PDB file of C-alpha atoms in Angstrom:
ATOM      1  CA  MET A 605      -0.017   0.091  -0.134  1.00 77.00           C
ATOM      2  CA  THR A 606       2.842   2.390   0.789  1.00 81.00           C
ATOM      3  CA  ALA A 607       4.484   1.909  -2.503  1.00 80.00           C
ATOM      4  CA  VAL A 608       1.169   2.548  -4.336  1.00 81.00           C
ATOM      5  CA  PHE A 609       0.719   5.734  -2.160  1.00 86.00           C
ATOM      6  CA  LYS A 610       4.230   7.081  -2.891  1.00 84.00           C
ATOM      7  CA  ARG A 611       4.143   6.327  -6.589  1.00 83.00           C
ATOM      8  CA  ASP A 612       0.634   7.946  -7.080  1.00 84.00           C
ATOM      9  CA  LEU A 613       1.499  10.901  -4.829  1.00 84.00           C
ATOM     10  CA  LYS A 614       4.588  11.589  -6.822  1.00 86.00           C
ATOM     11  CA  SER A 615       2.745  11.297 -10.075  1.00 84.00           C
ATOM     12  CA  TYR A 616       0.350  14.045  -9.080  1.00 84.00           C
ATOM     13  CA  PHE A 617       3.235  16.521  -8.630  1.00 83.00           C
ATOM     14  CA  SER A 618       5.247  15.222 -11.595  1.00 83.00           C
ATOM     15  CA  SER A 619       2.366  15.704 -13.819  1.00 79.00           C
ATOM     16  CA  MET A 620       1.423  19.166 -12.283  1.00 81.00           C
ATOM     17  CA  ILE A 621      -1.971  18.173 -11.691  1.00 84.00           C
ATOM     18  CA  GLY A 622      -1.556  18.141  -7.962  1.00 84.00           C
ATOM     19  CA  CYS A 623       0.200  21.548  -8.176  1.00 86.00           C
ATOM     20  CA  LEU A 624      -2.511  23.127 -10.269  1.00 87.00           C
ATOM     21  CA  TYR A 625      -5.239  21.852  -8.054  1.00 89.00           C
ATOM     22  CA  ILE A 626      -3.614  23.133  -4.899  1.00 89.00           C
ATOM     23  CA  ALA A 627      -2.872  26.561  -6.677  1.00 89.00           C
ATOM     24  CA  PHE A 628      -6.402  26.890  -7.818  1.00 89.00           C
ATOM     25  CA  ILE A 629      -8.156  26.230  -4.423  1.00 89.00           C
ATOM     26  CA  ILE A 630      -5.716  28.376  -2.476  1.00 89.00           C
ATOM     27  CA  SER A 631      -6.013  31.277  -4.729  1.00 89.00           C
ATOM     28  CA  LEU A 632     -10.009  30.795  -4.969  1.00 88.00           C
ATOM     29  CA  VAL A 633     -10.234  30.807  -1.223  1.00 87.00           C
ATOM     30  CA  GLY A 634      -7.618  33.578  -0.880  1.00 86.00           C
ATOM     31  CA  ILE A 635      -9.525  35.734  -3.130  1.00 87.00           C
ATOM     32  CA  TYR A 636     -12.779  35.441  -1.107  1.00 85.00           C
ATOM     33  CA  PHE A 637     -10.910  35.565   2.233  1.00 85.00           C
ATOM     34  CA  SER A 638      -9.209  38.719   1.251  1.00 84.00           C
ATOM     35  CA  PHE A 639     -12.373  40.529   0.075  1.00 83.00           C
ATOM     36  CA  TYR A 640     -14.864  39.317   2.740  1.00 79.00           C
ATOM     37  CA  ASN A 641     -12.856  38.664   5.773  1.00 77.00           C
ATOM     38  CA  MET A 642      -9.976  40.902   5.399  1.00 79.00           C
ATOM     39  CA  LYS A 643     -11.296  43.947   3.524  1.00 77.00           C
ATOM     40  CA  GLY A 644     -15.060  43.529   4.523  1.00 74.00           C
ATOM     41  CA  GLY A 645     -14.147  42.788   8.182  1.00 75.00           C
ATOM     42  CA  TYR A 646     -16.540  39.758   8.288  1.00 78.00           C
ATOM     43  CA  PRO A 647     -15.141  37.517  11.178  1.00 78.00           C
ATOM     44  CA  TYR A 648     -16.604  34.241  10.178  1.00 80.00           C
ATOM     45  CA  PHE A 649     -14.362  32.243   7.967  1.00 82.00           C
ATOM     46  CA  GLY A 650     -16.657  29.116   7.995  1.00 79.00           C
ATOM     47  CA  ASP A 651     -19.547  31.095   6.284  1.00 77.00           C
ATOM     48  CA  VAL A 652     -17.212  32.302   3.394  1.00 81.00           C
ATOM     49  CA  LEU A 653     -15.921  28.818   2.946  1.00 83.00           C
ATOM     50  CA  ASN A 654     -19.488  27.365   2.949  1.00 80.00           C
ATOM     51  CA  SER A 655     -20.420  29.810   0.271  1.00 79.00           C
ATOM     52  CA  ILE A 656     -17.676  28.634  -2.170  1.00 82.00           C
ATOM     53  CA  SER A 657     -17.478  25.089  -1.195  1.00 82.00           C
ATOM     54  CA  TYR A 658     -19.390  23.942  -4.341  1.00 82.00           C
ATOM     55  CA  ILE A 659     -16.476  25.147  -6.446  1.00 83.00           C
ATOM     56  CA  VAL A 660     -13.875  23.406  -4.399  1.00 84.00           C
ATOM     57  CA  PHE A 661     -16.097  20.017  -4.854  1.00 86.00           C
ATOM     58  CA  LEU A 662     -16.400  20.620  -8.438  1.00 85.00           C
ATOM     59  CA  ALA A 663     -12.728  20.729  -9.137  1.00 87.00           C
ATOM     60  CA  LEU A 664     -12.176  17.306  -7.483  1.00 89.00           C
ATOM     61  CA  PRO A 665     -12.692  15.303 -10.811  1.00 90.00           C
ATOM     62  CA  ILE A 666      -9.362  16.624 -11.800  1.00 88.00           C
ATOM     63  CA  LEU A 667      -7.881  14.513  -8.938  1.00 88.00           C
ATOM     64  CA  THR A 668      -9.785  11.415  -9.369  1.00 89.00           C
ATOM     65  CA  MET A 669     -10.227  11.142 -13.248  1.00 86.00           C
ATOM     66  CA  ARG A 670      -6.875   9.178 -13.723  1.00 83.00           C
ATOM     67  CA  SER A 671      -6.860   7.201 -10.450  1.00 83.00           C
ATOM     68  CA  PHE A 672      -7.802   3.778 -12.137  1.00 84.00           C
ATOM     69  CA  SER A 673      -8.989   4.849 -15.614  1.00 83.00           C
ATOM     70  CA  ASP A 674      -5.316   5.761 -16.804  1.00 77.00           C
ATOM     71  CA  GLU A 675      -4.084   2.523 -15.448  1.00 76.00           C
ATOM     72  CA  ILE A 676      -6.773   0.687 -17.411  1.00 75.00           C
ATOM     73  CA  ARG A 677      -6.123   2.549 -20.619  1.00 76.00           C
ATOM     74  CA  THR A 678      -2.215   2.057 -20.476  1.00 74.00           C
ATOM     75  CA  LYS A 679      -2.686  -1.640 -19.294  1.00 73.00           C
ATOM     76  CA  THR A 680      -0.503  -1.128 -16.214  1.00 71.00           C
ATOM     77  CA  ASP A 681      -3.401  -2.380 -14.085  1.00 68.00           C
ATOM     78  CA  GLN A 682      -2.454  -5.796 -14.972  1.00 71.00           C
ATOM     79  CA  ILE A 683       0.864  -5.371 -13.140  1.00 71.00           C
ATOM     80  CA  LEU A 684      -1.053  -4.230  -9.967  1.00 69.00           C
ATOM     81  CA  TYR A 685      -3.711  -7.146 -10.331  1.00 68.00           C
ATOM     82  CA  THR A 686      -0.750  -9.664 -10.370  1.00 70.00           C
ATOM     83  CA  SER A 687       1.271  -8.181  -7.526  1.00 71.00           C
ATOM     84  CA  ARG A 688       1.343  -9.555  -3.924  1.00 75.00           C
ATOM     85  CA  VAL A 689      -0.371  -6.452  -2.802  1.00 74.00           C
ATOM     86  CA  SER A 690      -4.131  -7.037  -2.130  1.00 81.00           C
ATOM     87  CA  ILE A 691      -6.800  -5.102  -4.207  1.00 82.00           C
ATOM     88  CA  GLY A 692      -7.923  -3.440  -0.812  1.00 83.00           C
ATOM     89  CA  LYS A 693      -4.508  -2.017  -0.183  1.00 85.00           C
ATOM     90  CA  ILE A 694      -4.156  -0.801  -3.794  1.00 86.00           C
ATOM     91  CA  VAL A 695      -7.291   0.975  -3.578  1.00 89.00           C
ATOM     92  CA  MET A 696      -6.491   2.482  -0.215  1.00 91.00           C
ATOM     93  CA  GLY A 697      -3.075   3.486  -1.442  1.00 89.00           C
ATOM     94  CA  LYS A 698      -4.588   5.347  -4.376  1.00 90.00           C
ATOM     95  CA  TYR A 699      -7.350   6.932  -2.319  1.00 93.00           C
ATOM     96  CA  LEU A 700      -4.951   8.223   0.374  1.00 93.00           C
ATOM     97  CA  SER A 701      -2.586   9.746  -2.162  1.00 92.00           C
ATOM     98  CA  MET A 702      -5.655  11.850  -3.381  1.00 93.00           C
ATOM     99  CA  VAL A 703      -6.791  12.581  -0.069  1.00 94.00           C
ATOM    100  CA  THR A 704      -3.304  13.832   0.686  1.00 93.00           C
ATOM    101  CA  VAL A 705      -3.255  16.139  -2.343  1.00 92.00           C
ATOM    102  CA  PHE A 706      -6.706  17.472  -1.318  1.00 93.00           C
ATOM    103  CA  ALA A 707      -5.289  17.997   2.313  1.00 93.00           C
ATOM    104  CA  PHE A 708      -2.505  20.433   1.252  1.00 92.00           C
ATOM    105  CA  PRO A 709      -4.937  23.436   0.576  1.00 91.00           C
ATOM    106  CA  ILE A 710      -7.090  22.362   3.405  1.00 91.00           C
ATOM    107  CA  LEU A 711      -4.137  22.816   5.797  1.00 92.00           C
ATOM    108  CA  VAL A 712      -3.471  26.255   4.224  1.00 90.00           C
ATOM    109  CA  LEU A 713      -7.073  27.194   4.981  1.00 89.00           C
ATOM    110  CA  CYS A 714      -6.556  26.290   8.675  1.00 89.00           C
ATOM    111  CA  LEU A 715      -4.428  29.478   8.896  1.00 89.00           C
ATOM    112  CA  CYS A 716      -7.227  31.892   7.893  1.00 85.00           C
ATOM    113  CA  PRO A 717      -9.085  31.948  11.386  1.00 85.00           C
ATOM    114  CA  LEU A 718      -5.696  32.383  13.036  1.00 86.00           C
ATOM    115  CA  VAL A 719      -5.190  35.465  10.755  1.00 86.00           C
ATOM    116  CA  ILE A 720      -8.780  36.649  11.433  1.00 82.00           C
ATOM    117  CA  SER A 721      -8.185  36.347  15.306  1.00 81.00           C
ATOM    118  CA  LYS A 722      -5.378  38.986  15.133  1.00 81.00           C
ATOM    119  CA  PHE A 723      -7.668  41.706  13.914  1.00 77.00           C
ATOM    120  CA  GLY A 724     -10.769  41.160  15.922  1.00 69.00           C
ATOM    121  CA  ASN A 725     -13.593  38.867  16.758  1.00 72.00           C
ATOM    122  CA  HIS A 726     -13.310  35.232  15.584  1.00 74.00           C
ATOM    123  CA  ASP A 727     -15.022  31.844  16.159  1.00 74.00           C
ATOM    124  CA  PHE A 728     -12.401  29.111  16.147  1.00 81.00           C
ATOM    125  CA  LYS A 729     -14.909  26.371  16.859  1.00 81.00           C
ATOM    126  CA  GLY A 730     -17.303  27.207  14.111  1.00 79.00           C
ATOM    127  CA  ASP A 731     -14.455  27.966  11.632  1.00 84.00           C
ATOM    128  CA  TYR A 732     -12.680  24.656  12.206  1.00 87.00           C
ATOM    129  CA  ALA A 733     -15.709  22.560  12.376  1.00 86.00           C
ATOM    130  CA  CYS A 734     -16.718  24.072   8.849  1.00 86.00           C
ATOM    131  CA  ILE A 735     -13.057  23.164   7.542  1.00 89.00           C
ATOM    132  CA  LEU A 736     -13.317  19.656   9.068  1.00 89.00           C
ATOM    133  CA  ALA A 737     -16.812  19.228   7.240  1.00 89.00           C
ATOM    134  CA  VAL A 738     -15.456  20.416   3.930  1.00 90.00           C
ATOM    135  CA  PHE A 739     -12.361  18.063   4.154  1.00 92.00           C
ATOM    136  CA  LEU A 740     -14.619  15.125   4.956  1.00 92.00           C
ATOM    137  CA  ILE A 741     -17.190  15.820   2.264  1.00 91.00           C
ATOM    138  CA  GLY A 742     -14.211  16.159  -0.120  1.00 92.00           C
ATOM    139  CA  CYS A 743     -12.881  12.637   0.948  1.00 93.00           C
ATOM    140  CA  ALA A 744     -16.251  11.215   0.358  1.00 93.00           C
ATOM    141  CA  TYR A 745     -16.455  12.803  -3.251  1.00 93.00           C
ATOM    142  CA  ILE A 746     -12.884  11.559  -3.908  1.00 94.00           C
ATOM    143  CA  ALA A 747     -14.053   8.040  -3.088  1.00 94.00           C
ATOM    144  CA  MET A 748     -16.915   8.567  -5.329  1.00 92.00           C
ATOM    145  CA  GLY A 749     -14.901   9.740  -8.327  1.00 92.00           C
ATOM    146  CA  MET A 750     -12.361   6.875  -7.709  1.00 92.00           C
ATOM    147  CA  PHE A 751     -15.147   4.490  -8.011  1.00 91.00           C
ATOM    148  CA  ILE A 752     -16.374   5.921 -11.346  1.00 90.00           C
ATOM    149  CA  SER A 753     -12.619   6.085 -12.566  1.00 89.00           C
ATOM    150  CA  SER A 754     -12.546   2.236 -11.941  1.00 86.00           C
ATOM    151  CA  LEU A 755     -15.425   1.635 -14.329  1.00 84.00           C
ATOM    152  CA  THR A 756     -14.055   3.224 -17.555  1.00 84.00           C
ATOM    153  CA  GLU A 757     -10.579   3.301 -19.270  1.00 84.00           C
ATOM    154  CA  SER A 758     -11.053   7.061 -20.346  1.00 85.00           C
ATOM    155  CA  PRO A 759      -9.937   9.731 -17.843  1.00 86.00           C
ATOM    156  CA  ILE A 760     -12.120  12.321 -19.542  1.00 89.00           C
ATOM    157  CA  ILE A 761     -15.159  10.203 -19.370  1.00 89.00           C
ATOM    158  CA  ALA A 762     -14.520   9.614 -15.818  1.00 88.00           C
ATOM    159  CA  ALA A 763     -13.948  13.377 -15.067  1.00 89.00           C
ATOM    160  CA  VAL A 764     -17.144  14.435 -17.013  1.00 90.00           C
ATOM    161  CA  ILE A 765     -19.449  11.700 -15.232  1.00 90.00           C
ATOM    162  CA  THR A 766     -17.892  12.471 -11.813  1.00 90.00           C
ATOM    163  CA  PHE A 767     -18.481  16.308 -12.669  1.00 90.00           C
ATOM    164  CA  ALA A 768     -22.037  15.652 -13.760  1.00 90.00           C
ATOM    165  CA  ILE A 769     -22.952  13.613 -10.575  1.00 88.00           C
ATOM    166  CA  LEU A 770     -21.434  16.175  -8.156  1.00 88.00           C
ATOM    167  CA  LEU A 771     -23.281  18.977 -10.133  1.00 87.00           C
ATOM    168  CA  VAL A 772     -26.598  17.252  -9.654  1.00 85.00           C
ATOM    169  CA  LEU A 773     -25.856  16.739  -5.957  1.00 83.00           C
ATOM    170  CA  GLN A 774     -25.172  20.448  -5.628  1.00 82.00           C
ATOM    171  CA  MET A 775     -28.359  21.271  -7.418  1.00 81.00           C
ATOM    172  CA  MET A 776     -30.497  18.564  -5.657  1.00 77.00           C
ATOM    173  CA  THR A 777     -32.487  20.967  -3.525  1.00 72.00           C
ATOM    174  CA  GLY A 778     -33.612  22.737  -6.504  1.00 72.00           C
ATOM    175  CA  ILE A 779     -34.282  19.646  -8.537  1.00 72.00           C
ATOM    176  CA  THR A 780     -36.459  18.170  -5.778  1.00 74.00           C
ATOM    177  CA  SER A 781     -38.873  21.062  -6.134  1.00 71.00           C
ATOM    178  CA  PHE A 782     -39.921  19.670  -9.422  1.00 73.00           C
ATOM    179  CA  ILE A 783     -40.657  16.181  -8.225  1.00 73.00           C
ATOM    180  CA  PRO A 784     -44.167  15.501  -7.303  1.00 71.00           C
ATOM    181  CA  ALA A 785     -44.900  15.184  -3.581  1.00 72.00           C
ATOM    182  CA  SER A 786     -48.001  12.986  -4.067  1.00 77.00           C
ATOM    183  CA  GLU A 787     -48.154   9.384  -2.743  1.00 80.00           C
ATOM    184  CA  PHE A 788     -48.395   7.996  -6.126  1.00 82.00           C
ATOM    185  CA  GLY A 789     -45.383  10.048  -7.393  1.00 81.00           C
ATOM    186  CA  SER A 790     -43.187   9.080  -4.623  1.00 82.00           C
ATOM    187  CA  PHE A 791     -44.231   5.217  -5.030  1.00 84.00           C
ATOM    188  CA  ILE A 792     -43.179   5.350  -8.436  1.00 85.00           C
ATOM    189  CA  GLY A 793     -39.985   7.027  -7.677  1.00 83.00           C
ATOM    190  CA  CYS A 794     -39.051   4.555  -5.051  1.00 84.00           C
ATOM    191  CA  ILE A 795     -39.631   1.745  -7.585  1.00 87.00           C
ATOM    192  CA  LEU A 796     -37.374   3.376 -10.062  1.00 87.00           C
ATOM    193  CA  ILE A 797     -34.799   3.653  -7.321  1.00 86.00           C
ATOM    194  CA  VAL A 798     -34.963  -0.009  -6.482  1.00 88.00           C
ATOM    195  CA  ILE A 799     -34.720  -0.789 -10.333  1.00 89.00           C
ATOM    196  CA  ALA A 800     -31.636   1.460 -10.443  1.00 86.00           C
ATOM    197  CA  ALA A 801     -30.130  -0.218  -7.332  1.00 83.00           C
ATOM    198  CA  ALA A 802     -30.654  -3.700  -8.950  1.00 84.00           C
ATOM    199  CA  LEU A 803     -28.920  -2.677 -12.195  1.00 83.00           C
ATOM    200  CA  ILE A 804     -25.871  -1.247 -10.349  1.00 76.00           C
ATOM    201  CA  TYR A 805     -25.696  -4.483  -8.343  1.00 75.00           C
ATOM    202  CA  PHE A 806     -25.880  -6.524 -11.567  1.00 77.00           C
ATOM    203  CA  SER A 807     -23.097  -4.185 -13.347  1.00 71.00           C
ATOM    204  CA  LEU A 808     -20.858  -4.871 -10.274  1.00 66.00           C
ATOM    205  CA  ALA A 809     -21.554  -8.406  -9.506  1.00 65.00           C
ATOM    206  CA  LYS A 810     -22.682  -9.747 -12.887  1.00 69.00           C
ATOM    207  CA  ASN A 811     -25.045 -11.921 -11.100  1.00 73.00           C
ATOM    208  CA  GLY A 812     -28.511 -11.717 -12.844  1.00 77.00           C
ATOM    209  CA  VAL A 813     -30.393 -13.994 -10.498  1.00 81.00           C
ATOM    210  CA  ALA A 814     -29.417 -11.980  -7.309  1.00 81.00           C
ATOM    211  CA  ALA A 815     -30.064  -8.767  -8.991  1.00 83.00           C
ATOM    212  CA  ALA A 816     -33.610  -9.911 -10.093  1.00 87.00           C
ATOM    213  CA  VAL A 817     -34.279 -11.298  -6.687  1.00 88.00           C
ATOM    214  CA  LEU A 818     -33.307  -7.781  -5.113  1.00 88.00           C
ATOM    215  CA  CYS A 819     -35.450  -6.063  -7.467  1.00 89.00           C
ATOM    216  CA  VAL A 820     -38.570  -8.170  -7.159  1.00 89.00           C
ATOM    217  CA  ALA A 821     -38.395  -8.214  -3.424  1.00 90.00           C
ATOM    218  CA  GLY A 822     -37.778  -4.479  -3.072  1.00 89.00           C
ATOM    219  CA  ILE A 823     -40.664  -3.721  -5.496  1.00 89.00           C
ATOM    220  CA  SER A 824     -43.014  -6.163  -3.687  1.00 91.00           C
ATOM    221  CA  VAL A 825     -42.251  -4.495  -0.376  1.00 89.00           C
ATOM    222  CA  LEU A 826     -42.992  -1.174  -1.867  1.00 88.00           C
ATOM    223  CA  VAL A 827     -46.348  -2.317  -3.339  1.00 89.00           C
ATOM    224  CA  ILE A 828     -47.529  -3.882  -0.043  1.00 88.00           C
ATOM    225  CA  LEU A 829     -46.427  -0.785   1.868  1.00 87.00           C
ATOM    226  CA  TYR A 830     -48.422   1.400  -0.622  1.00 85.00           C
ATOM    227  CA  PHE A 831     -51.633  -0.558  -0.402  1.00 86.00           C
ATOM    228  CA  VAL A 832     -51.346  -1.158   3.332  1.00 83.00           C
ATOM    229  CA  LYS A 833     -50.274   2.419   4.363  1.00 83.00           C
ATOM    230  CA  GLY A 834     -50.018   4.741   1.479  1.00 79.00           C
ATOM    231  CA  SER A 835     -49.768   7.748   3.503  1.00 81.00           C
ATOM    232  CA  VAL A 836     -45.974   6.958   4.190  1.00 81.00           C
ATOM    233  CA  TYR A 837     -45.248   7.814   0.607  1.00 80.00           C
ATOM    234  CA  SER A 838     -46.635  11.416   1.039  1.00 80.00           C
ATOM    235  CA  ASN A 839     -43.676  13.846   0.019  1.00 79.00           C
ATOM    236  CA  LEU A 840     -41.360  10.903   0.897  1.00 78.00           C
ATOM    237  CA  LEU A 841     -39.303  11.058  -2.278  1.00 78.00           C
ATOM    238  CA  PRO A 842     -38.343  14.727  -2.107  1.00 79.00           C
ATOM    239  CA  SER A 843     -37.537  14.262   1.580  1.00 79.00           C
ATOM    240  CA  ILE A 844     -35.138  11.283   0.846  1.00 77.00           C
ATOM    241  CA  LEU A 845     -33.571  13.173  -2.152  1.00 78.00           C
ATOM    242  CA  ASN A 846     -32.965  16.329  -0.112  1.00 77.00           C
ATOM    243  CA  LYS A 847     -31.016  14.399   2.496  1.00 77.00           C
ATOM    244  CA  ILE A 848     -28.688  12.751  -0.071  1.00 79.00           C
ATOM    245  CA  PRO A 849     -26.467  15.794  -0.874  1.00 77.00           C
ATOM    246  CA  LEU A 850     -23.495  15.962   1.545  1.00 78.00           C
ATOM    247  CA  THR A 851     -23.305  19.673   1.320  1.00 76.00           C
ATOM    248  CA  VAL A 852     -26.946  20.259   3.038  1.00 74.00           C
ATOM    249  CA  SER A 853     -25.658  19.562   6.501  1.00 75.00           C
ATOM    250  CA  LEU A 854     -22.803  21.813   5.799  1.00 75.00           C
ATOM    251  CA  ASN A 855     -24.820  24.817   6.754  1.00 72.00           C
ATOM    252  CA  ASN A 856     -25.009  23.460  10.265  1.00 71.00           C
ATOM    253  CA  PHE A 857     -21.331  23.732  10.624  1.00 74.00           C
ATOM    254  CA  SER A 858     -21.307  27.389   9.425  1.00 64.00           C
ATOM    255  CA  LEU A 859     -24.111  28.084  11.824  1.00 64.00           C
ATOM    256  CA  LYS A 860     -21.689  27.027  14.759  1.00 65.00           C
ATOM    257  CA  THR A 861     -23.606  23.615  15.222  1.00 69.00           C
ATOM    258  CA  PHE A 862     -21.287  20.495  15.336  1.00 74.00           C
ATOM    259  CA  ASP A 863     -23.438  17.837  13.626  1.00 76.00           C
ATOM    260  CA  VAL A 864     -22.036  14.526  14.593  1.00 83.00           C
ATOM    261  CA  THR A 865     -24.773  12.668  12.373  1.00 85.00           C
ATOM    262  CA  ALA A 866     -23.238  14.644   9.511  1.00 85.00           C
ATOM    263  CA  ILE A 867     -19.743  13.491  10.239  1.00 89.00           C
ATOM    264  CA  ILE A 868     -20.894   9.851  10.367  1.00 90.00           C
ATOM    265  CA  TYR A 869     -22.651  10.216   7.237  1.00 88.00           C
ATOM    266  CA  TYR A 870     -19.571  11.641   5.431  1.00 90.00           C
ATOM    267  CA  ILE A 871     -17.339   8.796   6.529  1.00 92.00           C
ATOM    268  CA  SER A 872     -19.828   6.281   5.735  1.00 93.00           C
ATOM    269  CA  VAL A 873     -20.129   7.612   2.137  1.00 91.00           C
ATOM    270  CA  GLY A 874     -16.605   7.598   1.723  1.00 92.00           C
ATOM    271  CA  CYS A 875     -16.081   3.961   3.065  1.00 93.00           C
ATOM    272  CA  LEU A 876     -19.005   2.788   0.898  1.00 91.00           C
ATOM    273  CA  PHE A 877     -17.491   3.925  -2.335  1.00 92.00           C
ATOM    274  CA  VAL A 878     -14.002   2.708  -1.324  1.00 92.00           C
ATOM    275  CA  PHE A 879     -15.557  -0.733  -0.782  1.00 90.00           C
ATOM    276  CA  LEU A 880     -17.389  -0.442  -4.207  1.00 87.00           C
ATOM    277  CA  THR A 881     -14.170   0.409  -5.781  1.00 88.00           C
ATOM    278  CA  SER A 882     -12.465  -2.523  -4.382  1.00 86.00           C
ATOM    279  CA  GLN A 883     -15.362  -4.863  -5.715  1.00 82.00           C
ATOM    280  CA  SER A 884     -15.236  -3.012  -9.059  1.00 81.00           C
ATOM    281  CA  ILE A 885     -11.366  -3.858  -9.342  1.00 82.00           C
ATOM    282  CA  GLN A 886     -11.763  -7.272  -8.050  1.00 79.00           C
ATOM    283  CA  LYS A 887     -14.418  -8.003 -10.662  1.00 74.00           C
ATOM    284  CA  ARG A 888     -12.166  -6.703 -13.599  1.00 69.00           C
ATOM    285  CA  ARG A 889      -9.127  -8.685 -11.884  1.00 66.00           C
ATOM    286  CA  TYR A 890     -11.027 -12.061 -12.611  1.00 61.00           C
ATOM    287  CA  SER A 891     -12.993 -11.017 -15.931  1.00 59.00           C
TER     288      SER A 891
END
């Protein structure tokens, strides 16, 4: 794992991708920090970071697009698959290398509250809680991008798909306003989600029987629930979709509320996609 970590971390800086990403994030945050916190005298850095966090996250596909797709394209993935290092350690080595690059600008951002404290009022607890939340959300999105990269041999396609998914997540609150809140509308939406989950499972496991059983069982439960207690579906789908984006709870941190549930959610999403990446690579290894 250490060898994979060092190799990938070195590649990010030898190809200038890591340097450009770090410079972009620091420059972006620096402009807002100078304008709002320094020139404007606004004492809360967490609020400023929250307002521009979507740009920070939408730039993450630059880091994740080559993680596995470039290995697949150049056929160097065969060397990794036949090495003595386990797939889990390979995935973790690549993941930690991307997290390390992402952590560089985050560490620089930790200096901003200290600078503010030299000139007046400050809120270390709220600012650093918001920085921690941004870091954990970024780690979860990196895991998501790494998983998408493991599904294609084109870094460009991986970047575009990751960017599109992150963009949809950022716009989810607005999108859900167009989704019907009626019982029947939520019922149909839940069925589509179950079908999508079964298709994803089939694409990963290539087990048609298990995917079909999962789909039929899920739909059966939804149908029974609809006829037994249909009121459960009232406004259910918009409520579920509104809770999916990780950045929704980011507002809690900028409002000086440390949301432990959100922290667990961020870590869980990251662990889930790291696991899915391992399964995707494992499937490719034996196919």
